[in-house]
Amino acid sequence: METSAKTDRRIRRTQAAITQAFLELLSKKTFERITINDIAKQADVNRGTIYLHYADKYDLLNACIDCHLNAMIHSCVFTHFTEHKANVDEATESLAALFHYFEEHALFFSSMLSCQKTSVFRERMVQIFASVIQKKPITPSNNQTIDKQVLTQFIASAFVGTLEWWILNRMPHSPEYMAKQVWMLLKSD
Amino acid sequence: METSAKTDRRIRRTQAAITQAFLELLSKKTFERITINDIAKQADVNRGTIYLHYADKYDLLNACIDCHLNAMIHSCVFTHFTEHKANVDEATESLAALFHYFEEHALFFSSMLSCQKTSVFRERMVQIFASVIQKKPITPSNNQTIDKQVLTQFIASAFVGTLEWWILNRMPHSPEYMAKQVWMLLKSD
DNA sequence: TTTGAAATGTTGATTAATCAACAGAAACGC
DNA sequence: GCGTTTCTGTTGATTAATCAACATTTCAAA
């Protein structure tokens, strides 16, 4: 992803404006009711310009999902809690950071999770978490005959499902509390 | 000032970005210490682009002054307090709105007033207030042999001086209080 | 159903912004 | 003082964004 290194400043600016405008609109309207005209007006960009970057609003949606999931992963020092040395403090801090990211962008995630494309978005969430988890040597303990892939999918699904529940139920607990709870559950595996 | 009607969207955007960046920088550094590079970086604009719109940073400063003084005049329903029917409530409300505008943009005005170009900025302030006052039929009462121009200059100077004192002394009174006081003084003339 | 308004996606010509490179001026530390 | 760095203002070639216009399509209301 050699993004911002050499890309023209105008491209960076307009893409940022478009995606931000799109997210702003997503906090007011549902995805289906958002038009290209709306986005262009909100982003202060010519309507035709949007088509220079995205085929249609579905393409834009996917790009936004990519961007956001990527930002989410990078927002927390996510690598910590999959390391051998299971430093409890570091791990829960990382998890809390992740929950904080969700809290901060709750509008986006709840929009994504509550619209028709729920399953698509959930699948992509699980996928990206699974790929992150898979990169790290997980669960040195309890190494009975448990398939690594199965375990990865198991953890990722549990994680995403918990996040989804937390977001859609308007975050009934604090990020720190959730981080603690999830960490305890992860350790027991 | 047929500004936004037909001007290219890109011009509007970049000029807005540049002037806003300039104001943001003015709240941190003094004018003399601000470089074109700083402005370009803050505005996320190529350095050369600035020269497409402004000859140098002094030209930019003047343009910003124009813009800000214009916005200030239009921010309050300023016409009220120069009308015949001296509705006290409306007048003080307008004045309070004006003081509120100053309070909100105190950083800009204090930067302008406390730098070397104090006199230039003050003169322009007096000038614009005088032109606004002059447009309206003022002081129907007490119409002794008082030259209208003299009166205009008198009021404008008093007004600007009071604003300047208020800003540079870190706004020791509330906008409402100042509006009341100034209105009482204006009525006595 | 028909009509009218708004959204879509695309086109070509035009314009603004970018980038890299330049030479000269000012500012800074040694 | 001198050398280094940074800022300045300008250049020309290149690219991205704009605008107006177009034919379709969608959609809501008469």
Coordinates of N, CA, C and O (backbone and C1' of nucleotides) in Angstrom, one line a residue, chain D residues 14-26:
Chain D
dT14 P 5.4 17.4 -20.9 O5' 4.5 17.1 -19.6 C5' 5.1 16.7 -18.4 C4' 4.0 16.5 -17.4 C3' 2.8 15.6 -17.8 O3' 2.6 14.6 -16.9 C1' 2.1 17.6 -16.7
dT15 P 1.5 13.4 -17.3 O5' 0.4 13.7 -16.1 C5' 0.8 13.9 -14.8 C4' -0.3 14.5 -14.0 C3' -1.7 13.8 -14.2 O3' -2.2 13.5 -12.9 C1' -2.0 16.1 -14.5
dA16 P -3.4 12.4 -12.8 O5' -4.5 13.3 -11.9 C5' -4.0 14.1 -10.8 C4' -5.0 15.2 -10.6 C3' -6.4 14.7 -10.4 O3' -7.0 15.4 -9.3 C1' -6.3 16.4 -12.1
dA17 P -8.4 14.9 -8.8 O5' -9.3 16.2 -9.2 C5' -8.9 17.5 -8.7 C4' -9.8 18.5 -9.3 C3' -11.3 18.3 -9.3 O3' -11.9 19.4 -8.7 C1' -10.6 18.7 -11.5
dT18 P -13.5 19.4 -8.6 O5' -13.9 20.3 -9.8 C5' -13.4 21.6 -9.9 C4' -13.7 22.3 -11.2 C3' -15.3 22.3 -11.4 O3' -15.7 23.7 -11.4 C1' -14.1 21.6 -13.4
dC19 P -17.2 24.0 -11.1 O5' -17.8 24.1 -12.6 C5' -17.2 25.0 -13.5 C4' -17.7 24.6 -14.9 C3' -19.2 24.4 -15.0 O3' -19.7 25.4 -15.9 C1' -18.0 22.8 -16.2
dA20 P -21.3 25.7 -15.8 O5' -21.7 25.3 -17.3 C5' -20.8 25.4 -18.4 C4' -21.2 24.5 -19.5 C3' -22.7 24.3 -19.7 O3' -23.0 24.4 -21.1 C1' -21.6 22.2 -19.5
dA21 P -24.5 24.4 -21.6 O5' -24.6 23.0 -22.3 C5' -23.6 22.5 -23.1 C4' -23.8 21.0 -23.4 C3' -25.2 20.6 -23.5 O3' -25.4 20.1 -24.8 C1' -23.9 19.1 -22.1
dC22 P -26.9 19.7 -25.3 O5' -26.9 18.1 -25.2 C5' -25.9 17.3 -25.8 C4' -25.8 15.9 -25.2 C3' -27.2 15.2 -25.1 O3' -27.5 14.6 -26.3 C1' -25.7 14.8 -23.2
dA23 P -29.0 14.1 -26.5 O5' -29.1 12.6 -26.0 C5' -28.0 11.8 -26.4 C4' -28.0 10.5 -25.5 C3' -29.4 9.8 -25.5 O3' -29.2 8.4 -25.4 C1' -28.8 10.5 -23.3
dT24 P -30.5 7.5 -25.7 O5' -30.7 6.7 -24.4 C5' -30.6 7.3 -23.1 C4' -30.2 6.4 -22.0 C3' -31.4 5.6 -21.5 O3' -30.9 4.3 -21.0 C1' -30.8 7.2 -19.9
dT25 P -32.0 3.2 -20.6 O5' -32.2 3.5 -19.0 C5' -31.1 3.6 -18.2 C4' -31.5 4.1 -16.8 C3' -32.7 3.5 -16.2 O3' -32.4 2.8 -15.0 C1' -32.8 5.8 -16.0
dT26 P -33.5 1.9 -14.3 O5' -33.9 2.9 -13.0 C5' -32.9 3.5 -12.3 C4' -33.6 4.6 -11.4 C3' -34.8 4.1 -10.6 O3' -34.7 4.3 -9.3 C1' -35.3 6.1 -11.7

